Amino acid sequence: MEQAHLDRVYRRLEEKIHEAEFLMHDAAQRGHVGTPGALAERDAQVFRAGIHLNRLNNEFEDFLFGRIDLLLGKDGKKGPDGAYTAVEPAEGALEPDGTADIAETLHIGRIGVLDEDYAPLVIDWRAPAAAPFYRSTPVEPGRVVRRRVIRSKGRRVLGVEDDLMRPEITARLDGEELAVVGDGALMAALGQARTHSMRDIVASIQAEQDQVIRAPAASVTYVEGGPGTGKTAVALHRAAYLLYQDRRRYAGGILIVSPTPLLVAYTEGVLPSLGEEGQVAIRAIGSLVDGAEATLYDSPATARAKGSSRMLRVLRKAARGALEPADSPTLL
């Protein structure tokens, strides 16, 4: 079933690629005619088509990575991040005998894909409709009956891992009882081999991480945690989410400051794999100014002071004092 859907998605992607190529070719043919305004419109069309074509041509590993099977729902209220976090099944969605029919199935991926009739084949992971994929838990399942993580490479489905969110009911899909496959998405993610570069966690984001990623952009978001708890990965996914939600506001780009060049090299592949490339700059703190490279090393005494527990108190006080966003640019 998932292979057939992925095949359909890639057929649609090929059609969209041809459309983008035609737009670029058509705009190029208008290079020597028209008014200055028409030429400016042509340049904008070529630019937009080029960006769209670049995104479509990138066939990332696990392009389609998730699916949720939903009960019939009642109208819910949007949270501050635009996600329907409190949608519950509608009255009558559950039969008295504990059975229910799946009313809707959504596939989640790195970018959104619509069919010829503008129905969603793939929901962008950052869209509000995709939030239940991350927010649903067995304690608060909402409408989600089954959450499925799809492992694929290119155009081939390698396997699926299911989490049953409502084990107390017997759900039917197209008249057949809903099957559960695998050991669960989180166990599959934990079993992946580590590599020399950071992977995105888009298929295994947990509910608490999703709340940070989708937090309102009206204030500073402060995340604290020990080494290896996913702070950097969450920050990178938040940058991709903010660009998706309000691209005009962040048209000037997003700057991510890394403590070391090694971390820059380790993380540089994450944002392109999330469909965002070119609008986010990752710089080491010693390379923030173009043309200047920090080469001075701390003295042993300074290094000891920075590594002491006293510095931890200083940094915590400084971080908490910066929780209010600045009203204007600050020259450092």
Steps between C-alpha positions, in 0.01 A plus 500: 500500500774749595705411192201571275449837667869589471492407130206736452682778686807470280291500184345826618843641588618426146201692364579796727864494390393518135268791584781690675737438208237631257451815709873568498525440124194713431636787707839480330332544160374840613851629567509765225144623490271702720519790738738523798211392720442191286870415514498530879201267512686258274805502728280434803330211319835346406620538860189338650499220244869435564449467875198274448690287249795465735274374779322254274822362353637413843385144570586469865519176691165444671327770292170347613545389859169497685131420501215545746164324494231718655152456642221732394565824690302788639599862457798587718674815608835602361785538744731805491719320246207434267484128578176324588635357823168425671290345223304203630291240317151611406194350662422175327860443387522212748245219489353366828687173446838678493545498123554798271564583136803698389362823352820655366857403421777760465853442373774723643817598314780752466304725262133513406378344175152551351335287233336632182185591694698678776436223751802431726712200408760601758464747789805714578626399846483865609133547410241516783329190357819300565519593869301192621775278353729644767259601778292184529584264788319197645402723795365779276444340158246749366364365171810294421450124505825394335822691437730348242861587421593407144864422422589559138800573283441682175195343342500177699325430831731302729264440791243643741475533879162552667391648832143423606361803682160352586559131578165478680299523175482282192537727199403420142655640184304435180305229682808313626643501851791741536831312514802599709853438368842529667625593846409868499653814353712607796662158542581497129660846525705399805624197311646704214878501470677826580685681221764773475236765424177599674180357358173681509253355751192595302359146509555450873427838661341447840204700633712717732746578220215586265367755750839676491525486120150646452515752786370849411766732360384800706768451766834335568488120528746374761582127497713340770624144516800276544735380225337275242141597584428639152525875559695569180276279287189671639649845430570408136149361453357816660686713244344297218157530665524879541591542133200291400258690725604855412742511208443871444596588857822300469576605142833638618601156619565329833840487667596201714810558713706192582768487770751320275574439130479125570134533599433701183642216290306243703162673453523658154302225324190519722320805355540400133346163589201688647436689177672822609819611335642845442299695759676370810864575575686288756814674623752422771521780755853580384388543137202732537665791320571443130871516430600462865598177671559468874843350567573607859486225762417555866777493755501202740362719780216631280420150375480373860265785593273433201486131582423545868165466675505877566477563126189281491328741740611799293372348177169397655444854629592648160270262313203566725560873471471474121156340495336822383545564126691814404302799373774599254828365364785501750858573395740263676 
